[in-house]
CSV table of C-alpha atoms in Angstrom, one decimal:
chain,number,residue,atom,x,y,z
A,1,MET,CA,23.4,-46.5,-32.6
A,2,ILE,CA,22.5,-49.7,-34.7
A,3,SER,CA,20.5,-50.9,-32.0
A,4,LEU,CA,18.8,-47.5,-31.4
A,5,THR,CA,18.0,-47.3,-35.1
A,6,ALA,CA,16.5,-50.8,-34.9
A,7,LEU,CA,14.5,-50.0,-32.0
A,8,VAL,CA,12.8,-46.7,-33.6
A,9,PHE,CA,12.4,-48.6,-37.0
A,10,GLY,CA,10.9,-51.8,-34.9
A,11,PHE,CA,8.5,-49.4,-33.2
A,12,LEU,CA,7.4,-48.0,-36.4
A,13,LEU,CA,6.5,-51.4,-37.9
A,14,ASP,CA,4.7,-52.5,-35.1
A,15,LEU,CA,2.9,-49.3,-35.2
A,16,VAL,CA,1.9,-49.8,-38.7
A,17,PHE,CA,1.5,-53.7,-39.1
A,18,GLY,CA,1.0,-55.0,-35.7
A,19,ASP,CA,2.1,-58.6,-34.7
A,20,PRO,CA,3.2,-60.5,-38.0
A,21,ALA,CA,1.0,-63.6,-36.9
A,22,PHE,CA,1.9,-65.2,-40.1
A,23,LEU,CA,5.3,-65.7,-38.7
A,24,TYR,CA,6.5,-68.1,-35.8
A,25,HIS,CA,6.9,-65.9,-32.9
A,26,PRO,CA,10.2,-66.0,-30.9
A,27,VAL,CA,8.4,-65.7,-27.6
A,28,ARG,CA,6.6,-68.8,-28.6
A,29,LEU,CA,10.0,-70.5,-28.7
A,30,ILE,CA,10.9,-69.2,-25.1
A,31,GLY,CA,7.6,-70.5,-24.1
A,32,LYS,CA,8.3,-74.1,-25.7
A,33,LEU,CA,11.8,-74.1,-23.8
A,34,ILE,CA,10.0,-73.2,-20.5
A,35,SER,CA,7.7,-76.1,-20.9
A,36,PHE,CA,10.5,-78.7,-22.0
A,37,LEU,CA,12.8,-77.3,-19.0
A,38,GLU,CA,10.0,-77.6,-16.6
A,39,LYS,CA,9.1,-80.9,-17.4
A,40,GLY,CA,12.7,-82.2,-17.2
A,41,PHE,CA,13.5,-80.4,-13.9
A,42,ARG,CA,10.0,-81.5,-12.2
A,43,ARG,CA,11.7,-85.0,-12.9
A,44,LEU,CA,15.0,-84.3,-11.7
A,45,PHE,CA,14.2,-82.6,-8.5
A,46,PRO,CA,12.3,-84.3,-5.8
A,47,GLU,CA,8.4,-83.4,-5.2
A,48,THR,CA,9.0,-81.1,-2.0
A,49,ASP,CA,8.6,-77.6,-1.5
A,50,ARG,CA,12.3,-77.1,-1.6
A,51,GLY,CA,12.7,-79.3,-4.6
A,52,LYS,CA,10.1,-77.5,-6.7
A,53,PHE,CA,11.8,-74.3,-5.9
A,54,TRP,CA,15.3,-75.4,-6.9
A,55,GLY,CA,13.9,-76.9,-9.9
A,56,GLY,CA,12.1,-73.5,-11.0
A,57,VAL,CA,15.5,-71.6,-10.3
A,58,CYS,CA,17.3,-74.2,-12.7
A,59,THR,CA,14.5,-73.5,-15.1
A,60,ALA,CA,14.6,-69.8,-14.9
A,61,VAL,CA,18.6,-69.6,-15.2
A,62,LEU,CA,18.7,-71.8,-18.2
A,63,VAL,CA,15.7,-70.0,-19.9
A,64,ILE,CA,17.4,-66.7,-19.5
A,65,ALA,CA,20.7,-67.9,-20.7
A,66,VAL,CA,19.5,-69.4,-23.6
A,67,SER,CA,17.1,-66.6,-24.5
A,68,THR,CA,19.8,-64.2,-24.4
A,69,ALA,CA,22.8,-66.0,-25.6
A,70,VAL,CA,21.1,-67.1,-28.9
A,71,PRO,CA,20.2,-63.9,-30.4
A,72,ALA,CA,23.6,-62.6,-29.1
A,73,LEU,CA,25.5,-65.0,-31.2
A,74,ILE,CA,23.3,-64.7,-34.3
A,75,LEU,CA,23.6,-60.8,-34.0
A,76,TYR,CA,27.3,-61.2,-33.6
A,77,GLY,CA,27.6,-63.5,-36.8
A,78,VAL,CA,25.3,-61.5,-38.9
A,79,SER,CA,27.4,-58.3,-38.0
A,80,ARG,CA,30.5,-60.0,-39.0
A,81,ILE,CA,29.1,-60.3,-42.5
A,82,HIS,CA,27.5,-56.8,-42.8
A,83,TRP,CA,26.2,-54.1,-40.6
A,84,ILE,CA,23.1,-53.6,-43.0
A,85,LEU,CA,22.0,-57.3,-42.3
A,86,ARG,CA,22.7,-56.8,-38.2
A,87,LEU,CA,20.3,-53.7,-38.5
A,88,ALA,CA,17.7,-55.5,-40.6
A,89,LEU,CA,17.5,-58.4,-38.3
A,90,GLU,CA,17.6,-56.4,-35.1
A,91,THR,CA,14.9,-54.1,-36.5
A,92,PHE,CA,12.9,-57.2,-37.1
A,93,TRP,CA,13.4,-58.6,-33.5
A,94,CYS,CA,12.5,-55.2,-32.0
A,95,TYR,CA,9.3,-55.3,-34.1
A,96,GLN,CA,8.4,-58.5,-32.7
A,97,LEU,CA,9.3,-58.1,-29.2
A,98,LEU,CA,6.9,-54.9,-29.2
A,99,ALA,CA,3.3,-55.2,-28.6
A,100,LEU,CA,1.6,-51.8,-29.1
A,101,ARG,CA,-0.7,-52.4,-32.0
A,102,SER,CA,-1.6,-56.0,-31.0
A,103,LEU,CA,-2.6,-54.6,-27.4
A,104,LYS,CA,-4.6,-51.9,-29.0
A,105,ASP,CA,-6.4,-54.3,-31.7
A,106,GLU,CA,-7.2,-57.2,-28.9
A,107,SER,CA,-8.4,-54.6,-26.5
A,108,MET,CA,-10.8,-52.8,-29.3
A,109,LYS,CA,-12.2,-56.2,-30.2
A,110,VAL,CA,-13.7,-56.1,-26.7
A,111,TYR,CA,-15.0,-52.5,-27.5
A,112,ASP,CA,-16.3,-53.6,-30.7
A,113,ARG,CA,-18.4,-56.4,-29.2
A,114,LEU,CA,-19.9,-54.3,-26.3
A,115,ALA,CA,-20.5,-51.4,-28.7
A,116,ALA,CA,-22.8,-54.0,-30.7
A,117,GLY,CA,-24.8,-54.8,-27.5
A,118,ASP,CA,-23.0,-58.3,-27.5
A,119,LEU,CA,-22.1,-58.9,-24.1
A,120,PRO,CA,-21.2,-62.6,-24.6
A,121,GLY,CA,-18.9,-61.7,-27.2
A,122,GLY,CA,-17.4,-59.0,-25.0
A,123,ARG,CA,-16.7,-61.6,-22.5
A,124,LYS,CA,-15.1,-64.0,-24.9
A,125,ALA,CA,-12.9,-61.2,-26.5
A,126,VAL,CA,-11.6,-60.0,-23.3
A,127,SER,CA,-11.1,-63.7,-22.0
A,128,MET,CA,-8.4,-63.9,-24.5
A,129,ILE,CA,-6.2,-61.0,-23.0
A,130,VAL,CA,-6.8,-61.5,-19.2
A,131,GLY,CA,-6.3,-64.4,-16.7
A,132,ARG,CA,-9.6,-63.9,-14.8
A,133,ASP,CA,-12.7,-65.6,-14.9
A,134,THR,CA,-14.9,-63.8,-17.2
A,135,GLN,CA,-18.0,-65.8,-18.1
A,136,ASN,CA,-20.1,-63.9,-15.3
A,137,LEU,CA,-18.7,-60.3,-15.8
A,138,ASP,CA,-21.3,-57.6,-16.6
A,139,GLU,CA,-20.6,-54.8,-19.3
A,140,ALA,CA,-18.7,-52.7,-16.6
A,141,GLY,CA,-16.7,-55.8,-15.4
A,142,VAL,CA,-15.7,-56.7,-19.0
A,143,THR,CA,-14.6,-52.8,-19.6
A,144,LYS,CA,-12.7,-52.7,-16.4
A,145,ALA,CA,-10.9,-56.0,-17.3
A,146,ALA,CA,-9.9,-54.7,-20.8
A,147,VAL,CA,-9.0,-51.4,-19.5
A,148,GLU,CA,-6.8,-52.8,-16.6
A,149,THR,CA,-4.7,-55.2,-19.1
A,150,VAL,CA,-4.3,-51.8,-21.3
A,151,ALA,CA,-2.9,-50.2,-18.5
A,152,GLU,CA,-0.8,-53.0,-17.1
A,153,ASN,CA,0.7,-54.0,-20.7
A,154,THR,CA,1.5,-50.5,-21.3
A,155,SER,CA,4.5,-51.3,-19.1
A,156,ASP,CA,4.8,-55.0,-19.5
A,157,GLY,CA,4.4,-55.1,-23.3
A,158,ILE,CA,5.9,-51.7,-24.5
A,159,ILE,CA,7.6,-49.5,-22.4
A,160,ALA,CA,9.6,-52.2,-20.4
A,161,PRO,CA,10.9,-54.2,-23.5
A,162,MET,CA,11.5,-50.6,-25.1
A,163,LEU,CA,13.5,-49.5,-22.3
A,164,PHE,CA,15.6,-52.7,-22.4
A,165,MET,CA,16.2,-52.5,-25.9
A,166,ALA,CA,17.2,-48.7,-25.7
A,167,VAL,CA,19.9,-49.9,-23.3
A,168,GLY,CA,20.8,-53.1,-24.9
A,169,GLY,CA,19.4,-53.7,-28.1
A,170,ALA,CA,17.3,-56.5,-29.1
A,171,VAL,CA,19.5,-58.9,-27.0
A,172,LEU,CA,18.3,-57.2,-23.9
A,173,GLY,CA,14.8,-57.1,-25.2
A,174,PHE,CA,14.9,-61.1,-25.2
A,175,PHE,CA,16.5,-61.2,-21.8
A,176,TYR,CA,13.2,-59.0,-20.4
A,177,LYS,CA,10.8,-61.2,-22.6
A,178,SER,CA,12.4,-64.6,-21.4
A,179,ILE,CA,11.7,-63.4,-17.7
A,180,ASN,CA,8.3,-61.5,-18.6
A,181,THR,CA,7.2,-65.0,-20.5
A,182,MET,CA,8.2,-67.4,-17.5
A,183,ASP,CA,6.1,-65.1,-15.0
A,184,SER,CA,3.2,-65.4,-17.2
A,185,MET,CA,3.6,-69.3,-17.3
A,186,LEU,CA,5.0,-70.4,-14.0
A,187,GLY,CA,4.2,-67.3,-11.7
A,188,TYR,CA,0.7,-68.7,-10.2
A,189,LYS,CA,0.1,-68.8,-6.6
A,190,ASN,CA,-1.6,-72.2,-6.7
A,191,GLU,CA,-0.5,-75.7,-5.6
A,192,LYS,CA,1.4,-76.4,-8.9
A,193,TYR,CA,3.4,-73.5,-9.1
A,194,LEU,CA,3.6,-71.8,-5.7
A,195,TYR,CA,7.3,-73.0,-5.2
A,196,PHE,CA,8.3,-73.9,-8.6
A,197,GLY,CA,7.2,-70.6,-10.1
A,198,ARG,CA,8.3,-68.5,-7.1
A,199,PHE,CA,11.7,-67.5,-8.1
A,200,ALA,CA,10.5,-66.5,-11.8
A,201,ALA,CA,7.7,-64.2,-10.1
A,202,LYS,CA,10.2,-62.4,-7.9
A,203,LEU,CA,12.5,-61.8,-10.9
A,204,ASP,CA,9.8,-60.4,-12.9
A,205,ASP,CA,9.0,-58.2,-10.1
A,206,VAL,CA,12.6,-57.0,-9.7
A,207,VAL,CA,13.3,-56.3,-13.5
A,208,ASN,CA,9.9,-54.5,-13.7
A,209,TYR,CA,10.6,-52.3,-10.6
A,210,ILE,CA,11.9,-49.5,-12.8
A,211,PRO,CA,10.0,-49.9,-15.8
A,212,SER,CA,6.8,-49.8,-14.2
A,213,ARG,CA,7.2,-46.7,-12.3
A,214,LEU,CA,8.8,-45.0,-15.3
A,215,SER,CA,5.9,-46.1,-17.3
A,216,ALA,CA,3.5,-44.6,-14.8
A,217,LEU,CA,5.3,-41.2,-15.0
A,218,LEU,CA,5.4,-41.2,-18.8
A,219,MET,CA,1.6,-42.2,-18.7
A,220,ILE,CA,0.9,-39.0,-16.3
A,221,ALA,CA,3.0,-36.8,-18.7
A,222,ALA,CA,1.1,-38.1,-21.6
A,223,ALA,CA,-2.5,-38.0,-20.3
A,224,GLY,CA,-2.9,-34.3,-21.3
A,225,PHE,CA,-1.8,-35.4,-24.8
A,226,GLY,CA,-4.2,-37.9,-24.9
A,227,ARG,CA,-7.0,-35.4,-23.7
A,228,LEU,CA,-7.5,-37.1,-20.2
A,229,ASN,CA,-7.3,-35.9,-16.6
A,230,ARG,CA,-3.6,-35.4,-15.9
A,231,LYS,CA,-4.0,-33.6,-12.5
A,232,GLU,CA,-6.1,-36.4,-11.4
A,233,ALA,CA,-3.8,-39.2,-13.0
A,234,ALA,CA,-1.1,-38.0,-10.9
A,235,ARG,CA,-3.0,-37.7,-7.6
A,236,ILE,CA,-4.3,-41.5,-7.8
A,237,TYR,CA,-0.9,-42.4,-8.5
A,238,LYS,CA,0.6,-41.0,-5.5
A,239,ARG,CA,-2.4,-42.4,-3.4
A,240,ASP,CA,-3.2,-45.9,-5.1
A,241,ARG,CA,0.1,-47.2,-6.6
A,242,ARG,CA,0.7,-49.7,-3.9
A,243,ASN,CA,-3.0,-51.0,-3.8
A,244,HIS,CA,-1.5,-54.1,-5.2
A,245,GLU,CA,0.1,-57.4,-3.7
A,246,SER,CA,2.5,-57.1,-6.7
A,247,PRO,CA,5.0,-54.0,-6.3
A,248,ASN,CA,4.4,-53.2,-9.9
A,249,SER,CA,1.2,-54.0,-11.0
A,250,ALA,CA,-0.8,-50.7,-9.6
A,251,GLN,CA,1.7,-48.4,-10.6
A,252,THR,CA,0.2,-47.8,-14.2
A,253,GLU,CA,-3.3,-49.0,-13.2
A,254,ALA,CA,-3.3,-46.3,-10.7
A,255,VAL,CA,-2.5,-43.3,-13.2
A,256,MET,CA,-5.1,-45.1,-16.0
A,257,ALA,CA,-8.0,-44.9,-12.8
A,258,GLY,CA,-7.0,-41.0,-12.4
A,259,ALA,CA,-6.8,-40.2,-16.0
A,260,LEU,CA,-10.3,-41.8,-16.7
A,261,GLU,CA,-11.7,-40.6,-13.4
A,262,VAL,CA,-13.0,-44.0,-12.7
A,263,GLN,CA,-12.3,-46.9,-10.1
A,264,LEU,CA,-10.6,-50.0,-11.2
A,265,ALA,CA,-9.3,-53.2,-9.7
A,266,GLY,CA,-11.2,-54.6,-6.7
A,267,ASP,CA,-12.2,-58.4,-6.3
A,268,ALA,CA,-11.9,-60.7,-9.1
A,269,TRP,CA,-12.3,-64.5,-9.7
A,270,TYR,CA,-9.5,-66.6,-10.7
A,271,PHE,CA,-10.0,-70.3,-11.7
A,272,GLY,CA,-13.2,-70.3,-9.7
A,273,GLU,CA,-11.9,-68.7,-6.7
A,274,LEU,CA,-12.6,-65.0,-5.4
A,275,HIS,CA,-9.6,-62.9,-4.7
A,276,LYS,CA,-10.2,-60.0,-2.4
A,277,LYS,CA,-8.2,-57.0,-3.8
A,278,PRO,CA,-8.3,-53.3,-3.1
A,279,THR,CA,-9.8,-50.9,-5.5
A,280,ILE,CA,-7.8,-48.2,-7.4
A,281,GLY,CA,-9.1,-44.7,-8.3
A,282,ASP,CA,-12.5,-42.9,-7.2
A,283,PRO,CA,-15.7,-43.6,-8.9
A,284,HIS,CA,-16.3,-40.1,-10.2
A,285,ARG,CA,-18.6,-41.8,-12.9
A,286,PRO,CA,-19.4,-45.3,-14.0
A,287,VAL,CA,-17.2,-47.2,-16.2
A,288,GLU,CA,-18.4,-47.3,-20.0
A,289,TYR,CA,-17.2,-49.1,-22.6
A,290,GLU,CA,-16.0,-45.7,-24.4
A,291,ASP,CA,-13.1,-46.1,-21.6
A,292,ILE,CA,-11.4,-48.8,-23.7
A,293,ARG,CA,-10.9,-46.4,-26.4
A,294,ARG,CA,-9.8,-43.5,-24.0
A,295,ALA,CA,-7.2,-46.3,-22.6
A,296,ASN,CA,-5.8,-47.1,-25.9
A,297,ARG,CA,-5.5,-43.1,-26.6
A,298,LEU,CA,-3.5,-42.8,-23.6
A,299,LEU,CA,-1.4,-46.0,-24.6
A,300,TYR,CA,-0.5,-44.5,-27.9
A,301,ALA,CA,0.3,-41.2,-26.2
A,302,THR,CA,2.7,-42.9,-23.7
A,303,ALA,CA,4.5,-45.0,-26.3
A,304,PHE,CA,5.4,-42.0,-28.7
A,305,LEU,CA,6.5,-40.1,-25.7
A,306,ALA,CA,8.4,-43.0,-24.5
A,307,ILE,CA,10.2,-43.3,-27.9
A,308,CYS,CA,11.3,-40.0,-28.1
A,309,VAL,CA,12.6,-39.8,-24.6
A,310,PHE,CA,14.4,-43.0,-24.9
A,311,ALA,CA,16.0,-42.1,-28.3
A,312,LEU,CA,17.1,-38.7,-27.2
A,313,ALA,CA,18.4,-39.9,-23.8
A,314,LYS,CA,20.5,-42.5,-25.9
A,315,VAL,CA,21.9,-40.1,-28.4
A,316,ALA,CA,22.9,-37.7,-25.4
A,317,VAL,CA,24.8,-40.6,-23.8
A,318,TRP,CA,26.3,-41.4,-27.3
A,319,ALA,CA,27.5,-37.9,-27.9
A,320,LEU,CA,28.9,-37.6,-24.3
A,321,ILE,CA,30.9,-40.7,-24.7
A,322,ARG,CA,32.3,-39.9,-28.2
A,323,PHE,CA,33.1,-36.2,-27.4
């Protein structure tokens, strides 16, 4: 139950204070480890497609092993001193591994720029949270990009790590974050990472398979609390949840599009290259910058529902095992 308490306290800290930017984030350490191992294994393995693939596999295995084992050993050592020290450390790590407040704050920077009539500022703000090219987006394009990243990161940044931490505390949270960080750094389908990052990308698809679908169901349930269209969210989810080459990305985007009654996704530019993508949702009305605020309302309602569901489920399992 220490891990559950740490998760709840960590969630509340993130909700109130957001990312502690004044401290060095552990995910940045994972990123440095990924970069270090990538350089090493690229030198070690031949520059063939097969060599790149196995170099990527070795990188992924070591990153996951180190990122999981180090927190586990530290928590074990701290718990040997006193359980309160373990609770404090695990709470802080849970706090750092969640991104609810920072996701809302970063997306609302886009909202603030657009509300002020500053389209170039909106493009710059959204470029900080998306991977696509933003320099030529109009207001609707900037808004869609912000709404889509809120939808996708509802799973990747909040519900998925929360689920892993509910099951196995901060240690499993680091396990998940190591894979998710590798996907964001290595999971590109370009010449450099097509083979080297393939294992990491597929592994990210596997670990997010259940969380993305659970996130979508929680979002549908939470849509009513956020004063959004729950019925349309469920309809579009059933119809469009596979409208993406990734098996997971369209799950939450489909719910968001239905809940907001707008059309999301479609073609986008990445690194100067146009990528043809199917649309998600129906254009009942044009996208407007207020949709960013509405998306965050659904984000918060989903997060609150999730922490309640996970906490109750863990208490129920604990009670069954104990009695």
